[in-house]
Amino acid sequence: MILESQRFQPFTAEPIAVISESGEWIAPFELDLGPDQLRRMYQDMLVGRAVDERLGRLQRQGKVSFVAPSGGHEGAQVGIAHALRAGHDWLFPYYRDVALPLAMGLPLVEFVAQAMGSAADPSRARQMPYHVSSKALNLFSAASPIASHIPPAAGCAISMKLRGTDQVTVCTFGDGATSEGDWHAGVNFAGAQGAPIVFACQNNRYAISVGFEKQTGADSIYTKAHAYGMPGYFVDGMDVLASYYVMCEAVQRARDGFGPALVELLVYRYGGHSSADDDSRYRPRAEVEAWRKRDPIARLRRFLTRKGLWDDEAQKEADARIAAEFDEAVAQAQAAGDVPVEAMFEDVFADVPERLARQRAELLG
Amino acid sequence: MILESQRFQPFTAEPIAVISESGEWIAPFELDLGPDQLRRMYQDMLVGRAVDERLGRLQRQGKVSFVAPSGGHEGAQVGIAHALRAGHDWLFPYYRDVALPLAMGLPLVEFVAQAMGSAADPSRARQMPYHVSSKALNLFSAASPIASHIPPAAGCAISMKLRGTDQVTVCTFGDGATSEGDWHAGVNFAGAQGAPIVFACQNNRYAISVGFEKQTGADSIYTKAHAYGMPGYFVDGMDVLASYYVMCEAVQRARDGFGPALVELLVYRYGGHSSADDDSRYRPRAEVEAWRKRDPIARLRRFLTRKGLWDDEAQKEADARIAAEFDEAVAQAQAAGDVPVEAMFEDVFADVPERLARQRAELLG
Amino acid sequence: MVQSIARTLDEEMARDERVVVVGEDVGKRGGVFLATEKLFDKYGPDRVIDSPLSEAAIIGAAVGMAAHGLRPVAEIQFSDYVYPGFDQLVSQVAKLRYRSGGQFTAPIVVRMPAGGGVKGGHHHSQSPEAHFVHTAGLKVVFPSTPSDARGLLKSAIRDDDPVVFMEPKRLYRAVKEELPDDLDALVPIGKAAVRRVGDDVVLVSYGGSMAETARAAEALAEQGVSPHVIDLRSLAPWDEETVLEAVARVGRVVLVSEAPRTASVMSEVAATITEELLDQLLAPPLRVSGFDTPYPYAQDREYLPGPARIMRAVQRVLDY
Amino acid sequence: MVQSIARTLDEEMARDERVVVVGEDVGKRGGVFLATEKLFDKYGPDRVIDSPLSEAAIIGAAVGMAAHGLRPVAEIQFSDYVYPGFDQLVSQVAKLRYRSGGQFTAPIVVRMPAGGGVKGGHHHSQSPEAHFVHTAGLKVVFPSTPSDARGLLKSAIRDDDPVVFMEPKRLYRAVKEELPDDLDALVPIGKAAVRRVGDDVVLVSYGGSMAETARAAEALAEQGVSPHVIDLRSLAPWDEETVLEAVARVGRVVLVSEAPRTASVMSEVAATITEELLDQLLAPPLRVSGFDTPYPYAQDREYLPGPARIMRAVQRVLDY
Ligand SMILES: Cc1ncc(C[n+]2csc(CCOP(=O)(O)OP(=O)(O)O)c2C)c(N)n1
Ligand SMILES: Cc1ncc(C[n+]2csc(CCOP(=O)(O)OP(=O)(O)O)c2C)c(N)n1
Ligand SMILES: [Mg+2]
Ligand SMILES: [Mg+2]
């Protein structure tokens, strides 16, 4: 049940794009975003890219135990972020979401503090880097087990529906996640309940080393929407504006009571799977290079330049501002120091039970 | 990749049928089954129906702890059974499969002995009734946890492929099973590997009391095949010949190396979910009556009668023969007596480990 | 007991509109054991949700509902079927508060009929409580009486942490009991109940096995042996104080549970008792338990620790 | 140790063409820890199968492959990720032989790196062995040395029953060891290894904690205390004879494991020791273990039972 009024059709053979590689507007409708928001989207992508570079350095310095590069995913992530009502809607993210939470308003210091495991991390240094969580932003705590957040996301959306809030849940994940049983269980429950949720797959066609053709017999993710009676949208995730417009439509559809949708955003992972990975074992360099030419940041920059909304001057300023923000965030995170050892025994339950208190004493005397 | 030569198209809007309610041949191709096989199919359905009646009686007499009525499923089940090479291909069944294993050649006494928990049960009275298992017939041991047999079935088919046997695995389940994560995980792995397996769903539109519309947002099961890159066939499961022909085609496809398929057989469950169920709490009687008019047995009988292959005389003989077979089977099962108590400690492992031997002594002194 | 549970769910749903029920067949069917009978008619499909056939969906969705502000009571049709949802229980339910530094919590109740004695074979008879008790972040209760079921279910629903609520299915229709009118008659999680005071041997049990333990205690009393009977009721946290106090006084203890023995809840109770009370023990703590086999079908009764096995163990600790 | 595993898999695949490897990233990537390195190039995609991202698919498919005649070795990338496949392990792997009366069996090996100390947070550090040991029908081993890993992996692959093969990931690159040339150098499942003979206190441990236990033993020896060190190696079945014999002789025992304490493998060992040896105990068996919290991130080191905590426990049993 797609509305006539809607701009995009589900199940298109080709990924939806609104700006061309060379930066022209190619959509059948008018651009309706102001210069400020366009520039903000661009700079939100720059911040995401900068995280790879800055945290990568901290990782090599041993100040961060692990990084998950998101270079190549920024277009999809920033498009998703701008389609949400931050602080009102809920996001159930996964570890590769970097530009996404930051563009939603997560303070850079919180991201950095979480990665460094400092006391400035609102989740008290309880998880590996790249597992953000923000109650203030309705940003559900990311968990490592792939797809384990899908059923909770479905439940959140079902709650939104039965309580009649006009909120929407957005849930992100990679292509590999779609093979997990929990992914199916959660998407199917949301579909059966017609809950207001958008499942957004960042398909970089690899699950660590496992290529897409070994992941599933289907030749795409969006076709899997058929299994749940929901529309499946196929989007060029290297096109931030296409990602934004399609997500807006799917989110609006859900908000208006037309139920869930599955959106596949085609992206690429420029870096290794993580700082522990050596992707040269399984990925031809030529493939990586080919995708680098399709960089989502360069693409939007061409578009902005054509429209006279961006130039080298602006770029220099932005780079400088972002670098300064990072220096500041790292400084704050370090200044906050470490979480105390006894914090290990807290938040298992609302209160520390006797048995745990005795174990704490066993350790701390 | 469907062969030109094939008779049926996947993803049809209407369920495939080859004989009409009134028993006329309505398929665009010639019937190519001899009188004997047609009569065998009919009588295989009669045996399935008789199990409901006879074991239901034993259950009320307290000689069987539980029954799972399969009345209404016989057309689909017998169609599946005749499409397999018994003893060569593998079947991963579920608890509602009754006419299916029997039509494949499972001795009636084994089915009855399993249900009665007698020593004549080849699986040593280890499971509830309606959980058959036959190594001789490549009939994998049925397990209660819904859909837990799907990944094993996929693995069996993957083994068939990588060892280059020309076997096919058939895996059956109900509509509710398709919601389990394990169902998705298994079907997806089979699809990714292009393994020779046919997933056959007996869709009676209820999972105990849960109606199909609460089970999934999709309006059918066969459409779920899109998610795995395999063809989905939609069949009238009350038409034993349609079930047979479509299954034959899907099985042949798999045997010829064209990979897995999902077949949805639309059926109805005339009885309650089990002897523990009261379906009047959730199912309108009128609905049950309407489906009884579509009885797969009556339908084939009309067809056979039109062709002069069946009459009241034949029916009387068949009923009498089947009744006698049951009397014999029940007698044999009872004569075999109970399994010894100490059997409880065997088959946990190949040998009884010391620890278990001590526990056995604890019980038996 | 099952009527007590249905009534309690009704009372709590009436008290707090955030309480919803979700599971397989909990709607019109009222649950396969009728633990949710009449709730659908009274509260409708928004608060009594028939889920698809997926335990991961049931438990996982409950987590999201709870994070969003509801108080879901999830039903797993049989405890044997919790395993498809086990990752949700271990990775989401048990760890949400911890991993988010207390920002998000999962105040849910996961109800499940457990235990054997119903000729259900190994997939309708298991006692998986050890898996839950071993998982940090879960509270686990296993009442044996209708009033404890009511009082503990109320406590569980009102608790800010997740509670696995296990129900001894073979006692569902065993005992009738007058329930107090007080709608806030809570039974605190973590407190055991002394069912019988005695001096010769301490019998510790919980859930379905309380029935056989009580029968054994009766028989022992008739033989002039004075048993002290403790019903743990809560397994995580469990009432170490009550158990240790009794064992310290009596010096002999038999631990009765139908769950498989190895690395079980009673292994923990036994280990804790010796750690704390070695010198007061007049005999080794003995476990009478289910066997380390899958739950059988034909030997449904023999598998369970019945009065005879319990009394043999008591004899051993008395003769020690 | 990880090279020893890769080499052993190669040896067994060369010996028996029924042996196949299945898991996430086991192909070209050679596994995220390189435990299957070079196997893909040597044996190809039919015997080294990159699975979709689903542990249920990996473990479940292995069952079907085994039923059909193969000898699959499944890899779970981290033991923390076994839970999505837990139903397959409990409902299919552990029960297939039993429920079919021995008609069908699942001779598979499920390998998984386990344990902490790698700054992996709670989803790359857990020690779930208690869940497996509590599940009747599974054999469980947890070697701590390269040669035990090789010998036990060979035994596991050749065993006619399913074996959960746990690997202490923080020791993957810790010790180098000369491996015997003998391709059939099996280590029997169920036999412990005495690492050090002594008279004052028995230290029982396994897996990753063997490293800290050995260090503690060194330090104790320097202080003139003579520790007897046992490496269980197998957890199901575990070597009761070797442990009981030592404890009966020495009278004092400390049980070291990094797994959470409650209802753990060491709870079972402690319970069994007191059941059998109450009168020979000069002090209560003490457990030094991980805490009953989710595995932390910041306190990765403090969570693990290090030499200091082990020695404090030894002091307590010596002073008792
Ligand atoms: C249940 C589970 N199994 C395995 C892993 C190990 N693992 C971490 S990331 C990953 C690949 C995920 O791929 P995808 O979903 O495509 O996301 P991407 O990293 O490509 O963005 C795997 C297998 C895990 N985290 N959880
Ligand atoms: C994992 C699991 N959860 C719940 C159950 C309880 N149960 C038994 S049958 C059934 C319904 C199955 O419905 P369907 O798959 O449609 O098969 P049908 O009985 O209709 O043929 C349920 C929920 C189970 N056996 N296993
Ligand atoms: Mg990916
Ligand atoms: Mg059904």
CSV table of C-alpha atoms in Angstrom, one decimal, chain B residues 19-24 26 236 238 293-295 298-299 302:
chain,number,residue,atom,x,y,z
B,19,ILE,CA,-8.1,-31.6,-10.8
B,20,SER,CA,-11.2,-29.5,-10.0
B,21,GLU,CA,-13.3,-29.8,-6.9
B,22,SER,CA,-15.7,-31.9,-8.9
B,23,GLY,CA,-12.9,-34.2,-10.0
B,24,GLU,CA,-12.2,-33.2,-13.6
B,26,ILE,CA,-8.0,-29.3,-15.6
B,236,ASP,CA,-3.5,-26.3,-3.9
B,238,MET,CA,-6.1,-30.3,-1.2
B,293,LYS,CA,-16.2,-29.7,1.6
B,294,ARG,CA,-12.8,-29.4,-0.1
B,295,ASP,CA,-11.6,-32.7,1.4
B,298,ALA,CA,-13.2,-37.0,-1.6
B,299,ARG,CA,-11.8,-34.9,-4.4
B,302,ARG,CA,-14.5,-38.2,-7.6
